[in-house]
PDB file of C-alpha atoms and ligand atoms in Angstrom:
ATOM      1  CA  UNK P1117      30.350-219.183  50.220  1.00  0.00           C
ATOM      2  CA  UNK P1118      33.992-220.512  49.867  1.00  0.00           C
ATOM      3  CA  UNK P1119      33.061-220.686  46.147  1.00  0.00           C
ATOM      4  CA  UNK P1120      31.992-217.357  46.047  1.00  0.00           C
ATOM      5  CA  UNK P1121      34.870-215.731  47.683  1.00  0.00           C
ATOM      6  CA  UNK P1122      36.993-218.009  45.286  1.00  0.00           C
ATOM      7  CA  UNK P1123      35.064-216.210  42.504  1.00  0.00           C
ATOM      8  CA  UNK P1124      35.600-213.099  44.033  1.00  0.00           C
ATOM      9  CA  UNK P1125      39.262-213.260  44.393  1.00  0.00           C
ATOM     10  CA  UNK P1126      39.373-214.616  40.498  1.00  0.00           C
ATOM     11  CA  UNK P1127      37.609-211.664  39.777  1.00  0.00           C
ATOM     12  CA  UNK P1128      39.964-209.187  41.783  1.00  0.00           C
ATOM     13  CA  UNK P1129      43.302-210.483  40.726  1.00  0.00           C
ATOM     14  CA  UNK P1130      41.894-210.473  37.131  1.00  0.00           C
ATOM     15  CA  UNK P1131      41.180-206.442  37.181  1.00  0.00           C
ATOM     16  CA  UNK P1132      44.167-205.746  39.277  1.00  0.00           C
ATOM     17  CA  UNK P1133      42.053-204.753  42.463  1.00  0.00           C
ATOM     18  CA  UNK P1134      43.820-203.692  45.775  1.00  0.00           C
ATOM     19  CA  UNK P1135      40.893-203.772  47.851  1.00  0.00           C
ATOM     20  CA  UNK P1136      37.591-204.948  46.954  1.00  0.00           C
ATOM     21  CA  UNK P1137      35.246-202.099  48.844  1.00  0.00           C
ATOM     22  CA  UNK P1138      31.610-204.012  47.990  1.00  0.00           C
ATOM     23  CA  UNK P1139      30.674-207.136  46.568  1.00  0.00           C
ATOM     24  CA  UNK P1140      26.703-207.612  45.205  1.00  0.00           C
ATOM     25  CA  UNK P1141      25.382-211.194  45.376  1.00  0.00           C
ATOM     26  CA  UNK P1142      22.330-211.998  43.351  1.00  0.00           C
ATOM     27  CA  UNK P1143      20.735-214.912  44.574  1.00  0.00           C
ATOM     28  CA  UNK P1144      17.306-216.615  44.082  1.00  0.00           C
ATOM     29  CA  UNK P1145      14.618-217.227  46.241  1.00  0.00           C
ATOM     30  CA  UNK P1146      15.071-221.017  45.048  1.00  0.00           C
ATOM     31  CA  UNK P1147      19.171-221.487  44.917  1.00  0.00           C
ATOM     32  CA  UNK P1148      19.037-223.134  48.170  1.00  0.00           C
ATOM     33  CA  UNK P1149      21.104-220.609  49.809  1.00  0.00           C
ATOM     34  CA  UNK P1150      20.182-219.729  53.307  1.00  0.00           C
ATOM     35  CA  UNK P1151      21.572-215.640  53.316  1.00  0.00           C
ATOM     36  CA  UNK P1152      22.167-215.634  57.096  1.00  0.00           C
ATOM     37  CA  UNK P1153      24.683-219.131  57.226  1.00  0.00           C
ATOM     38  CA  UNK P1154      26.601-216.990  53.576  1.00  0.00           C
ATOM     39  CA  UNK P1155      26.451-213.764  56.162  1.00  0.00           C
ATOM     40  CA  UNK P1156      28.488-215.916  58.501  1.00  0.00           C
ATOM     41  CA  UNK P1157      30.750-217.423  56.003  1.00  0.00           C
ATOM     42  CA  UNK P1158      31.867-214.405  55.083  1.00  0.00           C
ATOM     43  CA  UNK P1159      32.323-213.074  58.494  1.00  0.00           C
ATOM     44  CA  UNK P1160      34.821-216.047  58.322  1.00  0.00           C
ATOM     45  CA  UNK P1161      36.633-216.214  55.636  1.00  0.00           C
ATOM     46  CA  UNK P1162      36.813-212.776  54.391  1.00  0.00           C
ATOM     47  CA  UNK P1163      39.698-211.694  57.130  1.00  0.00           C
ATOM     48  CA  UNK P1164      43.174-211.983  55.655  1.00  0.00           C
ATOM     49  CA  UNK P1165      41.992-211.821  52.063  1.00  0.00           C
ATOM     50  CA  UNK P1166      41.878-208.620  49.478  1.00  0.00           C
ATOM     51  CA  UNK P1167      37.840-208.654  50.437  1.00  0.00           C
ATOM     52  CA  UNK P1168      38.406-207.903  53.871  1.00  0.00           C
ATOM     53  CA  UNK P1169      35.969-205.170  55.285  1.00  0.00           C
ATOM     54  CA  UNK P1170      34.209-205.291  51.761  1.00  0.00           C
ATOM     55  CA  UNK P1171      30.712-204.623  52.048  1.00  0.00           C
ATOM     56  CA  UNK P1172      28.354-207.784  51.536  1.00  0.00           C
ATOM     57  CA  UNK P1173      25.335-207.012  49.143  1.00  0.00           C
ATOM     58  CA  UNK P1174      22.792-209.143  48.789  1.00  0.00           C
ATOM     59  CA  UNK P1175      20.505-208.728  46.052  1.00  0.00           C
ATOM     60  CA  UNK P1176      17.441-211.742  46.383  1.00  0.00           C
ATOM     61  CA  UNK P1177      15.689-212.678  43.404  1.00  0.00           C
ATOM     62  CA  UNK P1178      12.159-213.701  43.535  1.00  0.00           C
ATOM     63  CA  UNK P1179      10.765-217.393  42.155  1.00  0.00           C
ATOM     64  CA  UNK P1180       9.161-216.582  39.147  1.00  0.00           C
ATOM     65  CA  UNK P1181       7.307-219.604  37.052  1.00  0.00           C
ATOM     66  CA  UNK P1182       6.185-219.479  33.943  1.00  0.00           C
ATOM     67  CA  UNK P1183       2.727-221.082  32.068  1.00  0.00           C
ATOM     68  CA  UNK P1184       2.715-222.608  29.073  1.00  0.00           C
ATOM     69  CA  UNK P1185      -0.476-222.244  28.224  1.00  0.00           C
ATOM     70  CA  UNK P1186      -0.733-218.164  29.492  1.00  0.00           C
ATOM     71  CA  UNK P1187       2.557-217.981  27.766  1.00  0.00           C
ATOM     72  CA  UNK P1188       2.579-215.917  31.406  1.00  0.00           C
ATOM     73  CA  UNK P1189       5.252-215.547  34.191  1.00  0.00           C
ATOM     74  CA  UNK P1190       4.057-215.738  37.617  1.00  0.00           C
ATOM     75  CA  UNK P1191       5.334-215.718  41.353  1.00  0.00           C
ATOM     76  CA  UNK P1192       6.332-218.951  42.554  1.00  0.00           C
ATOM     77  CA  UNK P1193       6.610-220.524  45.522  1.00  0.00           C
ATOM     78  CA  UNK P1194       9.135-222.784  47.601  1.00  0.00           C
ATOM     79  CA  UNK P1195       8.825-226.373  45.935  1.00  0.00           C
ATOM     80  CA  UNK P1196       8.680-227.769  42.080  1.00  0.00           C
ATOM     81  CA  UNK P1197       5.542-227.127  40.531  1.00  0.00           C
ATOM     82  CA  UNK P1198       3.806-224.286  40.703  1.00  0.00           C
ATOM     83  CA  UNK P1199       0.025-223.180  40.085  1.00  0.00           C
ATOM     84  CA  UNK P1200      -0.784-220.428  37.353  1.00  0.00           C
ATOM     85  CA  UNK P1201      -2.563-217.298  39.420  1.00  0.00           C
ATOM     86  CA  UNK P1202      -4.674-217.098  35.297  1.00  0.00           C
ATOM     87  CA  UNK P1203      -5.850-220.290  34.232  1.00  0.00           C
ATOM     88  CA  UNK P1204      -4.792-222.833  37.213  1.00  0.00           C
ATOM     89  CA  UNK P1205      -2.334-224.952  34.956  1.00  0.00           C
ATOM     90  CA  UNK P1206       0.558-225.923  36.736  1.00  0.00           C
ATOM     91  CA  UNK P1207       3.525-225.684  35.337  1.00  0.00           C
ATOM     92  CA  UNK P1208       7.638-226.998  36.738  1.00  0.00           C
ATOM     93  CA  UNK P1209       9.428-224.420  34.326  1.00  0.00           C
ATOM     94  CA  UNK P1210      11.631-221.420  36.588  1.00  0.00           C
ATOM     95  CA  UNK P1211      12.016-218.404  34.977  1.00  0.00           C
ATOM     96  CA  UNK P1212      14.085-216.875  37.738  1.00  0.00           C
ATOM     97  CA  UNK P1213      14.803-217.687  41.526  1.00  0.00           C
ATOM     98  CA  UNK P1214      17.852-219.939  40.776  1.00  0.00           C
ATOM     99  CA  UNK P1215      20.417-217.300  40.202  1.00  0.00           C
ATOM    100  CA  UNK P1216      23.480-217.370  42.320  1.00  0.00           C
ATOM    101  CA  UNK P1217      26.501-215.501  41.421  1.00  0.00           C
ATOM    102  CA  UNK P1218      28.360-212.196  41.780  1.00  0.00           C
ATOM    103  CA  UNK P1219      26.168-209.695  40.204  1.00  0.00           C
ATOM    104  CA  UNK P1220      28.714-206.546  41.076  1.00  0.00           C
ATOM    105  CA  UNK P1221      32.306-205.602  42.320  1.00  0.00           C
ATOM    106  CA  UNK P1222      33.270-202.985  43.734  1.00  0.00           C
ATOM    107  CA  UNK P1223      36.985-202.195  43.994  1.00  0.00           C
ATOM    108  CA  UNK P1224      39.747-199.841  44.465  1.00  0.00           C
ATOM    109  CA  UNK P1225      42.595-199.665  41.886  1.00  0.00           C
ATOM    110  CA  UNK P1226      46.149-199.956  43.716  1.00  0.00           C
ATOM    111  CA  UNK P1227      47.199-195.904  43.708  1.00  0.00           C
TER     112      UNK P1227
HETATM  113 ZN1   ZN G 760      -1.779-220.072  32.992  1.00  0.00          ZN
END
């Protein structure tokens, strides 16, 4: 989360931001990112910094998989391979679910 709020503040002093009012995280199911320990992060570090009493957004991005021989994407779960729902090929290659970044800002332009 440090690295986020680093981002964040990268972001803010870039577009000349007074106060940042809402930042959006996308993250994927598959980024390794446990939501409720970034919550309290936040909670932490946010105090004392130009995202203070910024909403936290969180936007979660399903696994998806794809199959090579489908040429299909597909819901995947936790783990490295996944099974195709169509012909039962497994396939490692993530289409989505590793996504972890700032995916909006929200911010107020001093007046
Ligand atoms: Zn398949």
């Amino acid at each position: 989360m440090a690295s986020a709020l680093d981002a964040v503040h990268r972001r803010a002093a870039r577009e000349g931001a007074a106060r940042v009012e809402r930042i959006v995280l996308r993250i994927g199911a598959l980024a390794g990112v446990d939501v409720g320990a970034l919550r309290f992060a936040y909670e932490a570090l946010a105090p004392g910094s130009v995202a203070e009493g910024a909403a936290l957004d969180i936007e979660e991005v399903p696994a998806r998989a794809w199959c090579r021989r489908c040429d299909a994407e597909f819901a995947a779960g936790r783990g490295l391979i996944f099974q195709c729902p169509f012909c039962q090929e497994y396939s490692g290659e993530i289409r989505a679910g590793r996504e972890l970044g700032i995916a909006r800002l929200e911010f107020t332009l001093p007046s």
